XYZ file of C-alpha atoms in Angstrom:
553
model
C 13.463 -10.054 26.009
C 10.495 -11.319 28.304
C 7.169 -10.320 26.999
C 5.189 -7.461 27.577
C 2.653 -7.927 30.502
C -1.102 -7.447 30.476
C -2.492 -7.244 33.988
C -5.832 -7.701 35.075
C -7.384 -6.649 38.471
C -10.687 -7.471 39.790
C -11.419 -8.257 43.595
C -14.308 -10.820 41.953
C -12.453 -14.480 41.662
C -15.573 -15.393 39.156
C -14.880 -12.444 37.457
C -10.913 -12.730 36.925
C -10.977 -16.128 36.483
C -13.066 -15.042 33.249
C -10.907 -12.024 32.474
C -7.507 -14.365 32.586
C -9.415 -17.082 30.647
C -10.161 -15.130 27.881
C -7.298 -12.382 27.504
C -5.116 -15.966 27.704
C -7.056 -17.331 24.933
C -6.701 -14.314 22.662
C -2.690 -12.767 23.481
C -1.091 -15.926 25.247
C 1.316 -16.145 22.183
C 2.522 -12.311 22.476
C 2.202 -11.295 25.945
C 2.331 -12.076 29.587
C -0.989 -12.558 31.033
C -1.027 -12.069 35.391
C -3.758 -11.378 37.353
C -4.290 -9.697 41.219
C -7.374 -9.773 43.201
C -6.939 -6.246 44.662
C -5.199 -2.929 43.994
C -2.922 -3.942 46.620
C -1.363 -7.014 45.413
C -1.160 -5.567 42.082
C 1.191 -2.965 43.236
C 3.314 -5.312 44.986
C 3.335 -7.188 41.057
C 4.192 -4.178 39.396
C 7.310 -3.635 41.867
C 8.253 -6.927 40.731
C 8.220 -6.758 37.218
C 9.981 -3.057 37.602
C 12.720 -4.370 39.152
C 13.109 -6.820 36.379
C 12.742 -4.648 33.398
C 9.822 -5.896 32.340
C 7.378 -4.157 30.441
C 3.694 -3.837 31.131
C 1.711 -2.947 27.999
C -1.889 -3.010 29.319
C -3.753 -2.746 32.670
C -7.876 -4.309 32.742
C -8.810 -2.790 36.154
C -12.275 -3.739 37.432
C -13.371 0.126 39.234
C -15.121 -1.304 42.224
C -12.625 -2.909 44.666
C -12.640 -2.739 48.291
C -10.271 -0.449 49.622
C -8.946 0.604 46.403
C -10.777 1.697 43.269
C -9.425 0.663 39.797
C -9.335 4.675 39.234
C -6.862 4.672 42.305
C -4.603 2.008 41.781
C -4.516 3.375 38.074
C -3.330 6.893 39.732
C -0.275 5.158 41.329
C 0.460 2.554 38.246
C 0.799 4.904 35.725
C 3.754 6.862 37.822
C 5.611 3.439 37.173
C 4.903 2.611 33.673
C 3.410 5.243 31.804
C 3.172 4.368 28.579
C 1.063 1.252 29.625
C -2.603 1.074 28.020
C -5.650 1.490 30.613
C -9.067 -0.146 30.212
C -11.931 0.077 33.388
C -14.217 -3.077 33.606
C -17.412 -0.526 34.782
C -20.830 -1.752 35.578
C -23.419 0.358 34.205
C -23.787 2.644 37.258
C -19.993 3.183 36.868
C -19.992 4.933 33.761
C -19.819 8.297 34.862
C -16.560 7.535 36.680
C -15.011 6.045 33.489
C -15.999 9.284 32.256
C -13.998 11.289 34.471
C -11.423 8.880 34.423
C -10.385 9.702 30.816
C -9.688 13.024 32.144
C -7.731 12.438 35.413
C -5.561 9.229 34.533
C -5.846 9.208 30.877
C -8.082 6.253 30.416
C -8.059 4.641 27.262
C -11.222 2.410 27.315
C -13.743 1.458 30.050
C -15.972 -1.754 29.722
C -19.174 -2.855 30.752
C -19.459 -5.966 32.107
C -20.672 -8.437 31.321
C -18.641 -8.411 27.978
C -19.658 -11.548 26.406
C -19.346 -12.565 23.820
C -15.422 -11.701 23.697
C -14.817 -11.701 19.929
C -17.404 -8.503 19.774
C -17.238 -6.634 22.909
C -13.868 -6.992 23.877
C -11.119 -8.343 21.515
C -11.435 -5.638 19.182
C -11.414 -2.838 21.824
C -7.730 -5.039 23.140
C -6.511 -5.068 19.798
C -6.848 -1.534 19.017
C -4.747 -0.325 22.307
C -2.756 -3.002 22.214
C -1.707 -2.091 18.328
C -1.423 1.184 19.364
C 0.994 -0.128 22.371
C 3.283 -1.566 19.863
C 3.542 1.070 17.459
C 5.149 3.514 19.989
C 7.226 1.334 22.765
C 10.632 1.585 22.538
C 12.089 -1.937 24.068
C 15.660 -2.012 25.156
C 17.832 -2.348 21.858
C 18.599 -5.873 20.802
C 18.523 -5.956 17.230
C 19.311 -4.027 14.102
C 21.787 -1.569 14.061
C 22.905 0.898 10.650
C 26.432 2.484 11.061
C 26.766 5.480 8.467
C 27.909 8.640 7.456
C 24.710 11.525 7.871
C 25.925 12.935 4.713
C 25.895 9.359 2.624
C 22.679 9.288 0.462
C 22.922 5.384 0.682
C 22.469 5.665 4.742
C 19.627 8.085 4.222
C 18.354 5.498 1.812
C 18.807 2.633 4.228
C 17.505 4.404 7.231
C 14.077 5.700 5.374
C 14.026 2.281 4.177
C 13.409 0.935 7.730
C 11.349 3.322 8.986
C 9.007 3.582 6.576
C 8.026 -0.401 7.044
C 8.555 0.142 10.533
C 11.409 -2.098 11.148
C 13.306 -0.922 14.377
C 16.447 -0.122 14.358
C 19.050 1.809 15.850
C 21.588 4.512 13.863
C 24.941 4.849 14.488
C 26.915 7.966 13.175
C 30.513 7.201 12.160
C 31.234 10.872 13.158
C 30.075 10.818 17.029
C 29.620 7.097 17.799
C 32.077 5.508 19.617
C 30.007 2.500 19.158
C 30.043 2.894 16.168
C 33.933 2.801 15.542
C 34.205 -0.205 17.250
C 31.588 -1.470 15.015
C 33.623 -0.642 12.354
C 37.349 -1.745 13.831
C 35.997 -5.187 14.828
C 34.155 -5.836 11.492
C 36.646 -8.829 8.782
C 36.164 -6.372 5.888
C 38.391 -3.869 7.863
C 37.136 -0.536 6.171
C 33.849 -1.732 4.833
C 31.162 0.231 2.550
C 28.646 2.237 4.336
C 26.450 2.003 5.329
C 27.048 -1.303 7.451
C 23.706 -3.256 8.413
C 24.098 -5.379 11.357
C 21.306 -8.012 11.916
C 20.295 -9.175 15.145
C 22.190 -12.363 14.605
C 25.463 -10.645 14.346
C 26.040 -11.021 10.863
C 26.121 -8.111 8.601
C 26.233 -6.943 4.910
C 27.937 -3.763 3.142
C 25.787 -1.167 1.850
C 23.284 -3.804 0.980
C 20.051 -2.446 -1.319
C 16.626 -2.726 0.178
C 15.451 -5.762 -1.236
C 18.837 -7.608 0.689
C 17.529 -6.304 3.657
C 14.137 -6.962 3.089
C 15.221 -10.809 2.535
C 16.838 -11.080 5.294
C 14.607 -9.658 7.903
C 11.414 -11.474 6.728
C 9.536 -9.211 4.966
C 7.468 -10.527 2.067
C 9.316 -9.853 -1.409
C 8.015 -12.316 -3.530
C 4.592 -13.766 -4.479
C 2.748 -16.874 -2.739
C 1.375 -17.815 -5.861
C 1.287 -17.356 -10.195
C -2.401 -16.045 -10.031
C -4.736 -13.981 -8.337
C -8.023 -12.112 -8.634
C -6.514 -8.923 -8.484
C -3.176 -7.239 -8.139
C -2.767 -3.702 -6.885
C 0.224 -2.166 -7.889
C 1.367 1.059 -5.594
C 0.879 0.634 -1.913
C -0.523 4.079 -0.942
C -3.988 4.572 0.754
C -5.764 3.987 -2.519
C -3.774 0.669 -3.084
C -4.681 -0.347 0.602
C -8.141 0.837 0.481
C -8.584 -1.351 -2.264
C -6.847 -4.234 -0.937
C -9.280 -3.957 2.166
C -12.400 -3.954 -0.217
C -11.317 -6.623 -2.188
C -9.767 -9.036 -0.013
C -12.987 -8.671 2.165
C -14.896 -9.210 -0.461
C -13.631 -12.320 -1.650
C -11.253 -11.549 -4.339
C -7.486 -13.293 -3.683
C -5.693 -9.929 -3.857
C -1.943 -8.911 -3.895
C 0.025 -5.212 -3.331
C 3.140 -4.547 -4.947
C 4.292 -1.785 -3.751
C 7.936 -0.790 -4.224
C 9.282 1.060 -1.128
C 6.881 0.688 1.993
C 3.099 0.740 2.482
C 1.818 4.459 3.333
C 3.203 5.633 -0.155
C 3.830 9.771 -0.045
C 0.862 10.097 2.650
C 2.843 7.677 5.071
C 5.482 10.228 4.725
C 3.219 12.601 6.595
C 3.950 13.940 10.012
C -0.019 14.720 11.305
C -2.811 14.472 9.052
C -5.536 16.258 10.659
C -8.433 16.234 8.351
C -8.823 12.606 8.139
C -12.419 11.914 9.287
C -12.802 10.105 12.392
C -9.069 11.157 13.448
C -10.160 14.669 15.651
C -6.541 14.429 16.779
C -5.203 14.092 14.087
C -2.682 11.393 13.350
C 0.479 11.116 11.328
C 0.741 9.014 8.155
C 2.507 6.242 9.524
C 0.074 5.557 11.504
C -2.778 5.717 9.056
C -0.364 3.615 7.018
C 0.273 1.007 10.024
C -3.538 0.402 10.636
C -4.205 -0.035 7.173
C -1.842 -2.513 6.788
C -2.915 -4.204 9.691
C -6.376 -4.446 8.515
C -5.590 -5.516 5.269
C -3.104 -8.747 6.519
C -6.399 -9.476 8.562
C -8.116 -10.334 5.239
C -5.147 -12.401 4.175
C -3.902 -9.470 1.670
C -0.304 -10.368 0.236
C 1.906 -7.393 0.705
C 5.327 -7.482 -1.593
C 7.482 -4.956 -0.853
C 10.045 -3.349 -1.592
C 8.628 -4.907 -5.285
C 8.734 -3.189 -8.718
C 6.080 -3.786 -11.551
C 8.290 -3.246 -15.045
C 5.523 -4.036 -17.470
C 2.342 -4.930 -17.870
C 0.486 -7.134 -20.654
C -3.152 -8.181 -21.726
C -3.762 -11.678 -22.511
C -7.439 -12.095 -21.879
C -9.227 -13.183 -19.917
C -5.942 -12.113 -18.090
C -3.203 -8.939 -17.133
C -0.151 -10.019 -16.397
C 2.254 -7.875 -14.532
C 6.246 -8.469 -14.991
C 8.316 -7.472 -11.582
C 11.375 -5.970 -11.806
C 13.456 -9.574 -10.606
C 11.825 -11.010 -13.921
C 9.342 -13.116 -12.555
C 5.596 -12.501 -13.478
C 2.028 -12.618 -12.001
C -1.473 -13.266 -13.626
C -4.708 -11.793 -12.842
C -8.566 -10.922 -13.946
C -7.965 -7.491 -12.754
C -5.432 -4.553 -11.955
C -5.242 -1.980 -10.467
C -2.894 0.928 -10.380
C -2.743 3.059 -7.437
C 1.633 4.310 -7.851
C 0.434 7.508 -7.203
C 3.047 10.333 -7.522
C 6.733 11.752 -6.527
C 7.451 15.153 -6.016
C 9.011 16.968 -9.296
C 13.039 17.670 -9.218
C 14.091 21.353 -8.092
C 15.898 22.647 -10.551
C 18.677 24.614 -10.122
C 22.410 24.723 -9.555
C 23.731 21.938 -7.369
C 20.520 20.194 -5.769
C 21.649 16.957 -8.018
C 24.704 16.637 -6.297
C 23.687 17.311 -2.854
C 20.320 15.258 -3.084
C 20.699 12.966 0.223
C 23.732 15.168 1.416
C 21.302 17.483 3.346
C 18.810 17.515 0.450
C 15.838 15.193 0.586
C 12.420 15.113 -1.263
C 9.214 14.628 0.531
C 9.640 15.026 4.795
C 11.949 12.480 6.063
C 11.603 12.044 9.397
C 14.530 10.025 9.864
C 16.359 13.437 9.172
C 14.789 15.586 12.210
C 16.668 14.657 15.144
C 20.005 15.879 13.274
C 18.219 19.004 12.571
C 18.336 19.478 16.212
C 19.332 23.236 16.625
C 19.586 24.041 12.715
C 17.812 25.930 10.662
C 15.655 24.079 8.289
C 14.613 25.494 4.691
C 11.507 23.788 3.196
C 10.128 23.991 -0.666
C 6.765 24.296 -1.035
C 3.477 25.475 -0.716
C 1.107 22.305 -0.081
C -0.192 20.364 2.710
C 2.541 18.263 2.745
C 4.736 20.730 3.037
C 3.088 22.590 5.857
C 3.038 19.506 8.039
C 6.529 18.905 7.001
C 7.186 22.175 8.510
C 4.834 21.733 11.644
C 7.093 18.530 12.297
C 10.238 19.863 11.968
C 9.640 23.106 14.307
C 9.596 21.130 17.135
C 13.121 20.095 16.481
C 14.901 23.101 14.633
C 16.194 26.276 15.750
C 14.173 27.891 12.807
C 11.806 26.653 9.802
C 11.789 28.842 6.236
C 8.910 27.940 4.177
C 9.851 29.224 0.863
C 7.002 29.776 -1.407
C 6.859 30.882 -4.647
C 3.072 32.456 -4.564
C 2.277 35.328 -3.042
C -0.396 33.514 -0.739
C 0.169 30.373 1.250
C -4.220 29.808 1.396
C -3.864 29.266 -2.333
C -2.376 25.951 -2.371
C -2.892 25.036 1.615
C -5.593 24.228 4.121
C -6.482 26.654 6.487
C -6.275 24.817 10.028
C -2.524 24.468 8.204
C -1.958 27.844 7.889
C -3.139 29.497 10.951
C -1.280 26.547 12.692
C 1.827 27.700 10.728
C 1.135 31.689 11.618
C 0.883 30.820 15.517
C 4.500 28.685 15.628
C 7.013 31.440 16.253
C 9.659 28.632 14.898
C 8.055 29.048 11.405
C 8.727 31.767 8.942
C 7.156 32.125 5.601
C 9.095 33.815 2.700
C 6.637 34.587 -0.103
C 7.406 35.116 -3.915
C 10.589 33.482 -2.894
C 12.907 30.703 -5.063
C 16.048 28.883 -4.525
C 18.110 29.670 -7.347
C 21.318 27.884 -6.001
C 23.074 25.412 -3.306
C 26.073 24.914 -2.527
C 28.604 22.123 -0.364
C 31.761 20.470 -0.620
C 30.113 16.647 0.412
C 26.787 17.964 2.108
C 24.604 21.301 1.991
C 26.309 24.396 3.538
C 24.561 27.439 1.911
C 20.927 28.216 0.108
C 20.546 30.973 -1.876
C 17.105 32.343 -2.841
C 15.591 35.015 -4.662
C 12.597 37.073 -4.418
C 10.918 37.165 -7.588
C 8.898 40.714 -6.916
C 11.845 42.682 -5.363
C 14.389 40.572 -7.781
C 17.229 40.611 -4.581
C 18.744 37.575 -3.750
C 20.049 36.373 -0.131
C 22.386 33.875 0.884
C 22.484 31.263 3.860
C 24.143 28.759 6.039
C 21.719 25.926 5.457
C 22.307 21.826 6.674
C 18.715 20.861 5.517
C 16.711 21.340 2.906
C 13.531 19.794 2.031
C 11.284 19.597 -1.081
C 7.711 19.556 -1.741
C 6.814 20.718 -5.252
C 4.146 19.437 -7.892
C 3.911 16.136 -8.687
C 5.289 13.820 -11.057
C 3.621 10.090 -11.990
C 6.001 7.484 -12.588
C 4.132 5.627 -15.377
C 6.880 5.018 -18.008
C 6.323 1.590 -17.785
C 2.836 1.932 -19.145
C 3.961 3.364 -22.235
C 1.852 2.199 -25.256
C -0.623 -0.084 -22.634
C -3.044 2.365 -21.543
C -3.581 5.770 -22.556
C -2.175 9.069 -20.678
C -2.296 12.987 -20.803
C 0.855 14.759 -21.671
C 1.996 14.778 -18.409
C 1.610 10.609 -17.508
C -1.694 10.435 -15.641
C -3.602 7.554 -16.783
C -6.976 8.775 -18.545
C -9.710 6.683 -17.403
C -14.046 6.791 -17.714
C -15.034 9.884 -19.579
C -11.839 11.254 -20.009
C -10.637 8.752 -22.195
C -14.118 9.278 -24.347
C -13.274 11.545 -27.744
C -16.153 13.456 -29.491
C -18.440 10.297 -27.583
C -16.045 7.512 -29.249
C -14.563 4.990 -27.115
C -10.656 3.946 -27.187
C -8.881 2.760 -29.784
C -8.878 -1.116 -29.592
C -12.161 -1.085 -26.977
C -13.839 -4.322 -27.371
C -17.006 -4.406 -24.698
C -19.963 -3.105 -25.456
C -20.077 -0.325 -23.181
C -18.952 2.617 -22.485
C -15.365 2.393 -20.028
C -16.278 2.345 -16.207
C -15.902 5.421 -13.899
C -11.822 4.190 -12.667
C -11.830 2.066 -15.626
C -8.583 2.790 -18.241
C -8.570 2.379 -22.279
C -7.806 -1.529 -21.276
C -10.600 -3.016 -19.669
C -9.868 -4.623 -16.767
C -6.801 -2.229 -15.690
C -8.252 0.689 -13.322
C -6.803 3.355 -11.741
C -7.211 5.008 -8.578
C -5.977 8.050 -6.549
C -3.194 11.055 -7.358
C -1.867 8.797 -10.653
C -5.434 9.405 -12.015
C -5.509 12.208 -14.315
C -8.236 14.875 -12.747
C -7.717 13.346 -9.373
C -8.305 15.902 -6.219
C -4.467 15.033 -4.624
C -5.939 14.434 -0.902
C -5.740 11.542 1.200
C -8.986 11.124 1.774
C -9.999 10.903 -2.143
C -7.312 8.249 -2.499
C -9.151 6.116 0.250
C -12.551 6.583 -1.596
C -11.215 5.993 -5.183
C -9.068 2.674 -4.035
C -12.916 1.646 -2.257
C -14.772 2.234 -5.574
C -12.601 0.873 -8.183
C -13.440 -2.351 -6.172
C -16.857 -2.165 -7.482
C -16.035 -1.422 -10.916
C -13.581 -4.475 -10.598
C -16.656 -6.871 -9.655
C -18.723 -5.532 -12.306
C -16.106 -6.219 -14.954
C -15.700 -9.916 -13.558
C -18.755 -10.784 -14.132
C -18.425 -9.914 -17.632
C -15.257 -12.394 -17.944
């Protein structure tokens, strides 16, 4: 596939020659850089490249050109490629132009010139839309391809598996692709395990288990090295946070995180009290730039990884990953924040990833197309779930068990929820049964007040209730409350006595658990406030707790 174009126009030669020379240093390697020296000539280029297929992922348009203004030649590009990135090169006196630009051709960014020096006025500004390019263009299909049943929890495995680390791909229903069949007919196995992953090279494996695929499509599964300053284990926006504040910080850091960076919040279809986000954006998003930002100071990233125990050998913690092999370092901390607890009741075991899923999985809402979907839950997460999915389904139930949904939710959330006429919220209401032969067919609930019950038809069915930490494998390491959250800082201080075995002579830091040098940040942390935003700030201070305990090794 030929690379994605950047154009830039400017009538100036001086001035384009500088705009090609530096946009060439910078994205050479990734994209197409051409240039036109008026509106006019740039049209004729992007009649070109249209009738080649090529995309265009960014136009730099100085505004004052004779006979055409950048404004106007922007009014006629965008009708060819609209999903293209637009940035104004303004002089001062131009601004208020840029201004209404924004408005009447969707202007990304306009900048002044001049916009020396590069690295600080105008790279970063580049990057940003450019990044932002990426994440949402849809090239023509060339590479990986999942052929599956809808109804196999293995595909639905396999297909979050992708998404969530962002690795495109496209899905293939065995029951109305004809693709693929084929897939399947021309395939030496002859009647292979699904689902089948096929890899851009044309190979292909049977019902392979994420780490297989993460081998074998490059993504980073096992450590660069035995040792580091600090390993993060979970990969959630606490476990990034801190990666950021580390890494830039100086400390050699490493997340092991073992599904996809994001954690539950990347799960997220609009999070829209994030500060600095009055748009709102979804958690794969959040979970993209932060990942981004992190690989820019050098942060290893292991995933899909799993942590199986953990050990003190000072000055050292050593971690032990699930393939056997083990990593040192001074500090650790443990961001694995939580999963959502297991509905009980009559057949949601067997029809968990038959129509049944946990958290919002958005790989799930195109096949909702039409249905009615039935979400559990009374939380945020649930309430974007169901903001998400109305834009898809026929109908969306939000069954609740309280009696009032501004108990346990925001309130932009719920009067959001109360203006979709898609939505409707059952209070004091509980699934007491499902039933299916190989997928969900029927939900039956029951109001607790009036006692009746009510059955059904029902394809989809998802679940957002209380949360559960996963911290078995810190059994007799660090102290927890009866529920697994780690203690940590005053919490773990009895009648003013420190932990059992506490050798420093102070008191245990703020994030700090009953083993020094192991912290804890975000919704594992017993006490913690079970928003996004916390997470970011505990994952930021537990880096300062972790330098403070360094310089005591």
């Amino acid at each position: 596939m030929a690379k994605p174009v950047i154009l830039a126009v400017d009538d100036d030669p001086q001035v384009l020659r500088a705009v090609e020379r530096d946009l060439r240093r910078r994205y050479a390697r990734e994209y197409r850089i051409l240039r036109a020296d008026s509106g006019e000539s740039a049209l004729d280029t992007l009649g070109k490249l249209k009738l080649r297929g090529d995309p265009v992922a960014l136009f730099l348009v100085d505004q004052r050109m004779p006979k055409m203004t950048g404004v106007e030649f922007l009014e006629e590009a965008i009708e060819r490629y609209p999903e293209a990135k637009r940035a104004l090169l303004t002089a001062y006196s131009d601004t208020e132009a840029a201004i209404r630009a924004i408005n009447e051709v969707g202007l990304d960014y306009y900048l002044q010139k001049p916009w020396d020096p590069p690295d600080e006025n105008l790279y970063p500004n580049l990057d940003d839309m450019l990044g932002d390019w990426r994440a949402d263009y849809r090239p023509p299909f060339t590479g990986l391809r999942v052929v599956g049943d809808r109804w196999s929890p293995e595909s639905h495995r396999t297909r979050e598996f992708l998404a969530r680390n962002r690795v495109p791909y496209r899905w293939l229903d065995v029951e109305g692709s004809e693709e693929a069949r084929e897939i399947l007919t021309n395939v030496d196995a002859g009647g292979p395990k699904l689902p089948l992953v096929v890899y851009e090279d044309g190979s292909y494996a049977e019902a392979p288990v994420n780490l297989e695929i993460a081998e074998k499509i490059g993504l980073k599964t096992r450590a660069g090295q035995r040792f580091y300053d600090l390993v993060i284990v979970g990969g959630g926006p606490s476990g990034l946070a801190a990666a950021v504040y580390g890494a830039s910080e100086g400390l050699k850091t490493v997340i092991i995180e073992r599904e996809a960076p994001g954690g539950q919040a990347g799960t997220s279809s609009r999070i829209e009290n994030y500060l600095g986000f009055p748009a709102g954006l979804s958690g794969g998003d959040l979970a993209r730039r932060a990942v981004d930002q992190a690989r820019r100071f050098e942060v290893e990233i292991l995933t899909p990884q799993e942590v199986s125990a953990v050990r003190v050998e000072d000055p050292y913690r050593i971690v032990t990953l699930a393939d056997g092999t083990e990593i040192s370092c001074y500090a650790l901390i443990i961001t694995t924040g939580v999963s959502y607890r297991k509905l009980d009741a009559p057949g949601v075991e067997r029809l968990t990833g038959r129509g049944i899923y946990y958290g919002a999985s958005q790989t799930e809402a195109l096949s909702c197309k039409g249905e009615d979907v039935y979400i559990v839950g009374g939380a945020n997460s649930a309430g974007q779930a169901a903001m998400f999915f109305s834009g898809q389904a026929r109908k969306v139930f939000i069954l609740y068990r309280g009696d009032d949904l501004r108990k346990s939710m925001s309130d932009y959330l719920v009067r959001q929820i109360e203006d979709r006429d898609e939505i409707e919220v059952l209070l004091d209401t509980n699934v007491v049964a499902v039933e299916g032969e190989d997928h969900l067919e029927r939900v039956t609930t029951k109001n607790t007040k009036t006692g009746e019950t009510e059955t059904a038809p029902a394809h989809s069915l998802f679940i957002f209730i209380g949360a559960v930490p996963t911290t078995d494998w810190l059994d007799g390491v660090v102290e927890r409350d009866e529920r697994g959250f780690l203690l940590s800082g005053p919490d773990l201080m009895q009648e003013g006595k420190r932990p059992d075995g506490w050798r420093p002579d102070r008191d245990p830091f703020l994030l700090e658990t009953s083993v020094p040098g192991i912290f804890v940040a975000g919704d594992v942390r017993h006490g913690s406030v079970k928003r996004c935003a916390s997470a970011v700030g505990e994952g930021s201070i537990a880096v300062q707790f972790v330098h403070q305990y360094m310089r005591e090794v």
